[in-house]
Amino acid sequence: MQVPFFDIGRLNAELESELLAAAARTLGSGWYILGTEVQTFEQAMAESLGTSVMVAACNSGTDALVLALLAAGIGPGHEVITVANTAIPTVAAICATGATPVFVDVDPDTWLLDATRITAALTPATKAVIAVHLYGAMADCAAIQTVLCAAGRPDVALIEDVAQAQGAELGGRRAGTLGRFGAFSFYPSKNIGALGDGGAVCAGDRHDGAVLKELRNYGQRDRYHASTPRGINSRLDEIQAALLLTKLPHLAEWNRRKAALMETYRRSLAHLPLTFQAVTDGCRPAWHLCVVACSDTATRDALQQHLQAAGVQTIIHYPIPCHLQPAFGRARSTGLPVTESLAGRILSLPFSPVLTESEQAYVIQQVAGYFSRSSSHCAL
Ligand SMILES: Cc1ncc(COP(=O)(O)O)c(C=O)c1O
């Protein structure tokens, strides 16, 4: 059997006629940038976040982070604290503003930003913390805010990177609404994906929301009136907004399907020497990836090869932590032993709303088969 990591085409095929109708509606409208589809999508997304926020749709999750950082006034000479076990774009966004990334280690159980590491990383130049809700589980935003206040730095902006966790909740509040800004990605494989690039950034403060909308549209407040020199062109296309409007009502169902798959993986693999990500107290994740950690790199690599030979596609998210990327040499970091250890041991198993029961059963059988084979080798 061949099990793809995520057959995105299979998911989109479920909605083919609705997606085609949305595309045709946009084609017929004759209006392709910042029109009614984007406006309606921004409103629908704000409503889905369950609290009063303004949403600015933009052209990627990377730009959503850039816009949040620009709106917080961040630029050259400033520092932004984040984690190194994230996707490259989290850090690329910081660098794009001219600010310096400062990496702190992650918690060994949740694999997410360890709030207790923030105090030692703070300097007068610190302007923001980006909490990455990695793999669909939420970093402890309340703990981060408590640490910032205790250090006398409530001015430091908390930005949530929600690219992998749309629909997750912490203490009953939706991911993206706990910090000053929440940045979302609609990369095709994300919790809801466009048919191309897309992103959005939300803010609870109306002034912040208005600034985000200016920044994404050349820095214009009104047509032909620039209100900031830091504006960029980062608008979600009307056609992508129309497609995402079709998909948004399905987000909860897709997240439910993935929660059930995650439950099955965890239950079925619990007897094996594999570790799963622990969930922050009070968090209901919106799982984006199913990541397991092996005991060491040799086991992870051998398991991956075994699965590949059996037709099961796996990926490593992410093999090289950002502080070890030569391109980010300007970044500052303290020791990151947990981050480095995890990068050598993690493996992402096939996972998506369209993974079938029989595909998942085959993956589980192959993973268990690897360990029973390797333990019988040891016994010889
Ligand atoms: C954690 C994280 N942050 C940011 C991004 C950037 O999103 P995009 O690819 O839409 O620019 C991604 C997606 O790749 C991501 O996984």
CSV table of C-alpha atoms and ligand atoms in Angstrom, one decimal:
chain,number,residue,atom,x,y,z
A,1,MET,CA,0.0,0.0,0.0
A,2,GLN,CA,1.2,3.6,-0.7
A,3,VAL,CA,0.3,6.1,2.0
A,4,PRO,CA,0.9,9.7,1.0
A,5,PHE,CA,1.8,12.2,3.8
A,6,PHE,CA,-1.2,14.4,2.9
A,7,ASP,CA,-3.1,14.1,-0.4
A,8,ILE,CA,-4.3,17.7,-0.7
A,9,GLY,CA,-5.9,17.0,-4.0
A,10,ARG,CA,-8.2,14.4,-2.4
A,11,LEU,CA,-9.3,17.0,0.2
A,12,ASN,CA,-10.0,19.6,-2.4
A,13,ALA,CA,-11.9,17.1,-4.5
A,14,GLU,CA,-14.5,16.7,-1.7
A,15,LEU,CA,-15.5,20.4,-2.3
A,16,GLU,CA,-14.8,20.5,-6.0
A,17,SER,CA,-18.2,21.9,-7.2
A,18,GLU,CA,-18.3,24.5,-4.4
A,19,LEU,CA,-14.8,25.7,-5.1
A,20,LEU,CA,-15.5,25.9,-8.9
A,21,ALA,CA,-18.6,28.0,-8.1
A,22,ALA,CA,-16.6,30.3,-5.9
A,23,ALA,CA,-14.0,30.8,-8.6
A,24,ALA,CA,-16.6,31.4,-11.2
A,25,ARG,CA,-18.3,34.0,-9.0
A,26,THR,CA,-15.0,35.9,-8.7
A,27,LEU,CA,-14.3,35.6,-12.4
A,28,GLY,CA,-17.7,37.1,-13.2
A,29,SER,CA,-17.4,39.9,-10.6
A,30,GLY,CA,-14.7,41.7,-12.6
A,31,TRP,CA,-13.1,42.8,-9.3
A,32,TYR,CA,-10.0,40.9,-8.3
A,33,ILE,CA,-8.3,42.8,-5.4
A,34,LEU,CA,-9.7,44.0,-2.1
A,35,GLY,CA,-13.4,43.6,-2.9
A,36,THR,CA,-16.4,41.9,-1.4
A,37,GLU,CA,-14.9,38.4,-1.2
A,38,VAL,CA,-12.0,39.6,1.0
A,39,GLN,CA,-14.3,41.8,3.1
A,40,THR,CA,-16.7,38.9,3.6
A,41,PHE,CA,-13.9,36.5,4.4
A,42,GLU,CA,-12.3,38.9,6.9
A,43,GLN,CA,-15.6,39.2,8.7
A,44,ALA,CA,-16.3,35.4,8.7
A,45,MET,CA,-12.8,34.7,10.0
A,46,ALA,CA,-13.2,37.4,12.8
A,47,GLU,CA,-16.5,35.7,13.8
A,48,SER,CA,-14.8,32.3,13.8
A,49,LEU,CA,-12.3,33.6,16.4
A,50,GLY,CA,-15.2,34.1,18.9
A,51,THR,CA,-14.2,37.5,20.1
A,52,SER,CA,-14.0,41.0,18.8
A,53,VAL,CA,-11.0,41.2,16.5
A,54,MET,CA,-10.2,42.9,13.2
A,55,VAL,CA,-8.8,40.6,10.5
A,56,ALA,CA,-6.6,41.8,7.7
A,57,ALA,CA,-6.2,39.2,4.9
A,58,CYS,CA,-2.8,39.1,3.2
A,59,ASN,CA,-0.8,37.1,0.8
A,60,SER,CA,0.9,34.6,3.1
A,61,GLY,CA,1.5,33.5,6.7
A,62,THR,CA,5.0,34.9,6.4
A,63,ASP,CA,3.6,38.3,5.5
A,64,ALA,CA,1.0,38.0,8.3
A,65,LEU,CA,4.0,37.9,10.7
A,66,VAL,CA,5.8,40.7,8.9
A,67,LEU,CA,2.7,42.9,9.1
A,68,ALA,CA,2.2,42.2,12.8
A,69,LEU,CA,5.9,43.1,13.5
A,70,LEU,CA,5.6,46.3,11.4
A,71,ALA,CA,2.4,47.3,13.1
A,72,ALA,CA,4.2,46.8,16.5
A,73,GLY,CA,6.8,49.3,15.2
A,74,ILE,CA,9.6,46.7,15.0
A,75,GLY,CA,12.6,47.3,12.8
A,76,PRO,CA,16.4,47.5,12.8
A,77,GLY,CA,18.0,47.6,16.2
A,78,HIS,CA,15.1,45.7,17.8
A,79,GLU,CA,15.1,42.1,19.0
A,80,VAL,CA,12.3,39.5,18.8
A,81,ILE,CA,12.3,36.4,21.0
A,82,THR,CA,11.1,33.1,19.5
A,83,VAL,CA,11.9,29.4,19.2
A,84,ALA,CA,14.3,27.7,16.8
A,85,ASN,CA,12.3,24.5,16.2
A,86,THR,CA,9.8,26.4,14.0
A,87,ALA,CA,9.4,26.7,10.2
A,88,ILE,CA,11.9,29.0,8.6
A,89,PRO,CA,9.3,31.7,7.7
A,90,THR,CA,8.8,32.6,11.4
A,91,VAL,CA,12.4,33.7,11.5
A,92,ALA,CA,12.5,35.0,7.9
A,93,ALA,CA,9.7,37.4,8.9
A,94,ILE,CA,11.7,38.8,11.8
A,95,CYS,CA,14.8,39.3,9.6
A,96,ALA,CA,12.6,40.9,6.9
A,97,THR,CA,11.9,43.8,9.3
A,98,GLY,CA,15.6,44.3,10.0
A,99,ALA,CA,15.1,43.1,13.6
A,100,THR,CA,17.3,40.4,15.2
A,101,PRO,CA,15.9,37.0,16.2
A,102,VAL,CA,16.7,35.8,19.7
A,103,PHE,CA,16.1,32.1,20.2
A,104,VAL,CA,15.1,30.5,23.5
A,105,ASP,CA,14.7,26.8,24.2
A,106,VAL,CA,11.5,24.8,24.2
A,107,ASP,CA,9.9,22.8,27.0
A,108,PRO,CA,11.0,19.1,26.8
A,109,ASP,CA,7.4,17.9,27.1
A,110,THR,CA,5.3,20.3,25.0
A,111,TRP,CA,8.1,21.1,22.6
A,112,LEU,CA,6.8,24.7,22.7
A,113,LEU,CA,8.4,28.0,23.9
A,114,ASP,CA,9.5,27.6,27.5
A,115,ALA,CA,8.3,30.8,29.2
A,116,THR,CA,10.8,30.5,32.0
A,117,ARG,CA,13.6,31.1,29.4
A,118,ILE,CA,12.3,34.5,28.4
A,119,THR,CA,13.6,36.6,31.3
A,120,ALA,CA,17.3,35.8,30.6
A,121,ALA,CA,16.8,36.6,26.9
A,122,LEU,CA,15.2,40.1,27.5
A,123,THR,CA,17.3,43.2,26.7
A,124,PRO,CA,16.2,46.8,26.3
A,125,ALA,CA,16.1,46.1,22.6
A,126,THR,CA,13.4,43.4,23.0
A,127,LYS,CA,10.2,44.5,21.3
A,128,ALA,CA,8.2,41.2,20.8
A,129,VAL,CA,7.9,37.6,21.5
A,130,ILE,CA,6.5,35.3,18.8
A,131,ALA,CA,4.8,32.2,20.4
A,132,VAL,CA,4.7,29.5,17.8
A,133,HIS,CA,1.7,27.1,18.2
A,134,LEU,CA,3.7,24.3,16.7
A,135,TYR,CA,2.0,21.2,15.1
A,136,GLY,CA,-1.4,22.5,16.3
A,137,ALA,CA,-0.8,22.7,20.0
A,138,MET,CA,-0.7,26.1,21.8
A,139,ALA,CA,2.2,27.6,23.6
A,140,ASP,CA,1.2,28.9,27.1
A,141,CYS,CA,0.5,32.5,26.3
A,142,ALA,CA,-0.7,33.4,29.8
A,143,ALA,CA,2.6,32.1,31.2
A,144,ILE,CA,4.5,34.3,28.7
A,145,GLN,CA,2.5,37.4,29.6
A,146,THR,CA,3.1,36.7,33.3
A,147,VAL,CA,6.8,36.4,32.8
A,148,LEU,CA,6.9,39.7,30.7
A,149,CYS,CA,4.9,41.5,33.4
A,150,ALA,CA,7.1,40.1,36.2
A,151,ALA,CA,10.2,41.4,34.3
A,152,GLY,CA,8.6,44.9,34.1
A,153,ARG,CA,8.2,44.5,30.3
A,154,PRO,CA,4.4,44.5,29.6
A,155,ASP,CA,5.3,46.7,26.6
A,156,VAL,CA,6.8,43.7,24.7
A,157,ALA,CA,4.2,42.6,22.1
A,158,LEU,CA,3.1,39.0,22.1
A,159,ILE,CA,2.5,37.8,18.6
A,160,GLU,CA,1.0,34.3,18.1
A,161,ASP,CA,2.2,32.3,15.1
A,162,VAL,CA,-1.0,30.4,14.4
A,163,ALA,CA,0.1,29.1,11.0
A,164,GLN,CA,-0.2,25.5,12.2
A,165,ALA,CA,-3.1,25.8,14.8
A,166,GLN,CA,-6.1,27.5,13.3
A,167,GLY,CA,-9.1,26.5,15.4
A,168,ALA,CA,-7.1,25.6,18.6
A,169,GLU,CA,-8.2,26.9,22.0
A,170,LEU,CA,-6.5,27.7,25.2
A,171,GLY,CA,-8.6,28.3,28.3
A,172,GLY,CA,-11.7,28.6,26.0
A,173,ARG,CA,-10.0,31.3,23.8
A,174,ARG,CA,-9.2,30.8,20.2
A,175,ALA,CA,-5.6,30.7,19.0
A,176,GLY,CA,-4.7,34.1,17.6
A,177,THR,CA,-6.8,36.1,20.1
A,178,LEU,CA,-4.5,35.7,23.2
A,179,GLY,CA,-1.7,38.0,22.1
A,180,ARG,CA,-1.7,41.5,20.6
A,181,PHE,CA,-1.6,39.9,17.1
A,182,GLY,CA,-2.3,36.5,15.6
A,183,ALA,CA,-0.8,35.5,12.3
A,184,PHE,CA,-2.4,32.8,10.2
A,185,SER,CA,-1.3,30.9,7.0
A,186,PHE,CA,-3.5,29.4,4.3
A,187,TYR,CA,-0.6,27.5,2.6
A,188,PRO,CA,-2.4,24.7,0.9
A,189,SER,CA,-1.6,22.0,3.5
A,190,LYS,CA,-2.5,24.1,6.5
A,191,ASN,CA,-5.7,23.7,8.7
A,192,ILE,CA,-7.5,25.5,6.0
A,193,GLY,CA,-5.5,25.9,2.8
A,194,ALA,CA,-6.0,28.2,-0.2
A,195,LEU,CA,-5.3,27.0,-3.7
A,196,GLY,CA,-2.0,28.9,-3.6
A,197,ASP,CA,-0.6,31.3,-1.0
A,198,GLY,CA,-2.7,33.2,1.5
A,199,GLY,CA,-2.6,34.5,5.1
A,200,ALA,CA,-4.3,36.7,7.6
A,201,VAL,CA,-3.4,38.7,10.7
A,202,CYS,CA,-5.8,39.6,13.5
A,203,ALA,CA,-5.7,42.2,16.2
A,204,GLY,CA,-8.0,42.8,19.2
A,205,ASP,CA,-7.2,46.6,19.2
A,206,ARG,CA,-9.1,48.5,16.5
A,207,HIS,CA,-6.2,50.9,15.9
A,208,ASP,CA,-3.8,48.0,15.4
A,209,GLY,CA,-6.3,46.5,13.0
A,210,ALA,CA,-6.6,49.7,11.0
A,211,VAL,CA,-2.7,49.9,10.8
A,212,LEU,CA,-2.5,46.3,9.6
A,213,LYS,CA,-4.9,47.2,6.7
A,214,GLU,CA,-2.9,50.2,5.7
A,215,LEU,CA,0.4,48.4,5.9
A,216,ARG,CA,-0.8,45.5,3.6
A,217,ASN,CA,-2.0,48.0,1.0
A,218,TYR,CA,1.2,50.1,0.3
A,219,GLY,CA,0.8,51.9,3.6
A,220,GLN,CA,-2.2,53.8,2.2
A,221,ARG,CA,-4.9,55.0,4.5
A,222,ASP,CA,-7.0,56.1,1.6
A,223,ARG,CA,-6.4,55.8,-2.1
A,224,TYR,CA,-3.3,57.8,-3.0
A,225,HIS,CA,-2.6,59.0,0.6
A,226,ALA,CA,0.4,57.3,2.2
A,227,SER,CA,0.2,57.2,6.0
A,228,THR,CA,3.5,55.2,6.6
A,229,PRO,CA,6.7,54.6,4.7
A,230,ARG,CA,6.7,51.0,5.7
A,231,GLY,CA,3.8,49.7,3.7
A,232,ILE,CA,4.0,46.6,1.4
A,233,ASN,CA,1.8,45.0,-1.1
A,234,SER,CA,0.4,42.0,0.6
A,235,ARG,CA,-3.3,41.5,-0.2
A,236,LEU,CA,-5.2,38.2,-0.3
A,237,ASP,CA,-6.5,37.8,-3.9
A,238,GLU,CA,-10.3,37.9,-4.3
A,239,ILE,CA,-10.3,34.5,-5.8
A,240,GLN,CA,-8.4,33.0,-2.8
A,241,ALA,CA,-10.8,34.7,-0.4
A,242,ALA,CA,-13.7,33.2,-2.3
A,243,LEU,CA,-12.2,29.7,-2.1
A,244,LEU,CA,-11.3,30.2,1.6
A,245,LEU,CA,-14.9,31.3,2.3
A,246,THR,CA,-16.0,28.0,0.9
A,247,LYS,CA,-13.6,26.1,3.1
A,248,LEU,CA,-13.9,28.0,6.4
A,249,PRO,CA,-17.2,26.3,7.5
A,250,HIS,CA,-15.4,22.9,7.1
A,251,LEU,CA,-12.5,23.8,9.4
A,252,ALA,CA,-14.1,22.5,12.6
A,253,GLU,CA,-15.0,19.2,11.0
A,254,TRP,CA,-11.5,18.7,9.5
A,255,ASN,CA,-10.0,19.5,12.9
A,256,ARG,CA,-12.4,16.9,14.5
A,257,ARG,CA,-11.3,14.3,12.0
A,258,LYS,CA,-7.7,14.9,12.8
A,259,ALA,CA,-8.3,14.9,16.5
A,260,ALA,CA,-9.8,11.4,16.1
A,261,LEU,CA,-6.8,10.2,14.0
A,262,MET,CA,-4.4,11.6,16.6
A,263,GLU,CA,-6.2,9.8,19.3
A,264,THR,CA,-5.9,6.5,17.4
A,265,TYR,CA,-2.2,7.1,16.7
A,266,ARG,CA,-1.5,7.8,20.4
A,267,ARG,CA,-3.5,4.8,21.6
A,268,SER,CA,-2.1,2.4,19.1
A,269,LEU,CA,1.5,3.4,19.4
A,270,ALA,CA,1.5,3.9,23.2
A,271,HIS,CA,3.4,0.6,23.9
A,272,LEU,CA,6.3,1.6,21.6
A,273,PRO,CA,9.4,3.6,22.5
A,274,LEU,CA,8.0,6.8,21.0
A,275,THR,CA,7.1,10.1,22.6
A,276,PHE,CA,4.2,12.3,21.6
A,277,GLN,CA,4.0,16.1,22.2
A,278,ALA,CA,2.4,16.9,25.6
A,279,VAL,CA,-0.5,19.4,25.5
A,280,THR,CA,-0.4,22.6,27.6
A,281,ASP,CA,-3.0,22.5,30.4
A,282,GLY,CA,-6.4,23.9,29.2
A,283,CYS,CA,-5.5,23.6,25.5
A,284,ARG,CA,-7.7,22.0,22.9
A,285,PRO,CA,-5.2,21.6,20.0
A,286,ALA,CA,-6.1,21.8,16.3
A,287,TRP,CA,-3.6,19.2,15.2
A,288,HIS,CA,-1.8,20.0,12.0
A,289,LEU,CA,0.9,17.3,12.2
A,290,CYS,CA,1.3,14.1,14.0
A,291,VAL,CA,4.9,14.1,15.2
A,292,VAL,CA,6.6,11.3,17.2
A,293,ALA,CA,10.0,11.5,18.9
A,294,CYS,CA,12.2,8.4,18.8
A,295,SER,CA,14.9,7.7,21.4
A,296,ASP,CA,17.8,8.7,19.2
A,297,THR,CA,18.7,9.8,15.6
A,298,ALA,CA,19.7,6.3,14.4
A,299,THR,CA,16.3,4.9,15.4
A,300,ARG,CA,14.5,7.8,13.7
A,301,ASP,CA,16.4,7.4,10.5
A,302,ALA,CA,16.0,3.6,10.4
A,303,LEU,CA,12.2,3.9,11.1
A,304,GLN,CA,11.9,6.5,8.4
A,305,GLN,CA,13.7,4.2,5.9
A,306,HIS,CA,11.6,1.2,7.0
A,307,LEU,CA,8.4,3.2,6.4
A,308,GLN,CA,9.6,4.5,3.0
A,309,ALA,CA,10.3,1.0,1.9
A,310,ALA,CA,6.8,0.0,3.0
A,311,GLY,CA,5.3,2.9,0.9
A,312,VAL,CA,4.6,5.2,3.9
A,313,GLN,CA,5.6,8.8,3.3
A,314,THR,CA,7.0,10.7,6.3
A,315,ILE,CA,8.6,14.1,6.7
A,316,ILE,CA,10.8,15.7,9.4
A,317,HIS,CA,9.5,19.0,10.7
A,318,TYR,CA,12.2,20.4,11.0
A,319,PRO,CA,15.6,18.7,10.5
A,320,ILE,CA,17.8,21.8,11.1
A,321,PRO,CA,16.7,24.2,13.9
A,322,CYS,CA,16.7,27.8,12.8
A,323,HIS,CA,19.7,28.8,15.1
A,324,LEU,CA,21.8,26.3,13.2
A,325,GLN,CA,20.9,27.8,9.8
A,326,PRO,CA,23.9,29.7,8.4
A,327,ALA,CA,21.5,32.3,6.9
A,328,PHE,CA,20.4,33.3,10.4
A,329,GLY,CA,23.9,33.8,11.7
A,330,ARG,CA,23.0,37.2,13.0
A,331,ALA,CA,20.5,35.7,15.5
A,332,ARG,CA,21.4,35.4,19.1
A,333,SER,CA,20.7,32.3,21.2
A,334,THR,CA,21.5,30.7,24.5
A,335,GLY,CA,22.1,27.0,24.6
A,336,LEU,CA,19.2,25.1,23.0
A,337,PRO,CA,19.8,21.5,24.1
A,338,VAL,CA,16.1,20.5,24.0
A,339,THR,CA,15.6,22.0,20.5
A,340,GLU,CA,18.7,20.2,19.1
A,341,SER,CA,17.9,16.9,20.7
A,342,LEU,CA,14.3,17.0,19.3
A,343,ALA,CA,15.5,17.9,15.8
A,344,GLY,CA,17.5,14.7,15.7
A,345,ARG,CA,14.6,12.4,16.9
A,346,ILE,CA,11.3,13.6,15.4
A,347,LEU,CA,9.3,12.2,12.6
A,348,SER,CA,6.0,13.3,11.2
A,349,LEU,CA,3.6,10.4,10.2
A,350,PRO,CA,0.9,10.7,7.5
A,351,PHE,CA,-1.8,12.9,8.8
A,352,SER,CA,-4.7,14.8,7.2
A,353,PRO,CA,-8.5,15.0,7.3
A,354,VAL,CA,-8.6,12.6,4.3
A,355,LEU,CA,-6.3,9.9,5.7
A,356,THR,CA,-8.5,6.8,5.7
A,357,GLU,CA,-8.9,4.3,8.5
A,358,SER,CA,-7.2,1.6,6.4
A,359,GLU,CA,-4.3,3.8,5.5
A,360,GLN,CA,-3.8,4.8,9.2
A,361,ALA,CA,-4.1,1.1,10.3
A,362,TYR,CA,-1.4,0.2,7.7
A,363,VAL,CA,0.9,3.0,9.0
A,364,ILE,CA,0.4,1.8,12.6
A,365,GLN,CA,1.1,-1.8,11.5
A,366,GLN,CA,4.3,-0.7,9.8
A,367,VAL,CA,5.6,1.4,12.7
A,368,ALA,CA,4.9,-1.4,15.2
A,369,GLY,CA,6.5,-3.9,12.7
A,370,TYR,CA,9.7,-1.9,12.7
A,371,PHE,CA,10.0,-2.0,16.5
A,372,SER,CA,9.1,-5.7,16.8
A,373,ARG,CA,11.6,-6.5,14.0
A,374,SER,CA,14.4,-4.4,15.6
A,375,SER,CA,13.8,-5.8,19.1
A,376,SER,CA,13.9,-9.4,17.7
A,377,HIS,CA,17.3,-8.4,16.1
A,378,CYS,CA,18.5,-7.2,19.5
A,379,ALA,CA,17.4,-10.5,21.1
A,380,LEU,CA,19.5,-12.6,18.7
B,1,LIG,C1,5.0,27.9,11.9
B,1,LIG,C2,4.8,28.6,10.6
B,1,LIG,N1,4.9,29.9,10.6
B,1,LIG,C3,4.8,30.6,9.4
B,1,LIG,C4,4.5,30.0,8.2
B,1,LIG,C5,4.5,30.8,7.0
B,1,LIG,O1,3.3,30.6,6.2
B,1,LIG,P1,3.3,30.8,4.7
B,1,LIG,O2,3.9,29.6,4.0
B,1,LIG,O3,1.8,31.0,4.4
B,1,LIG,O4,4.1,32.0,4.3
B,1,LIG,C6,4.4,28.6,8.2
B,1,LIG,C7,4.1,27.8,7.0
B,1,LIG,O5,4.9,27.4,6.3
B,1,LIG,C8,4.6,27.9,9.4
B,1,LIG,O6,4.5,26.5,9.5
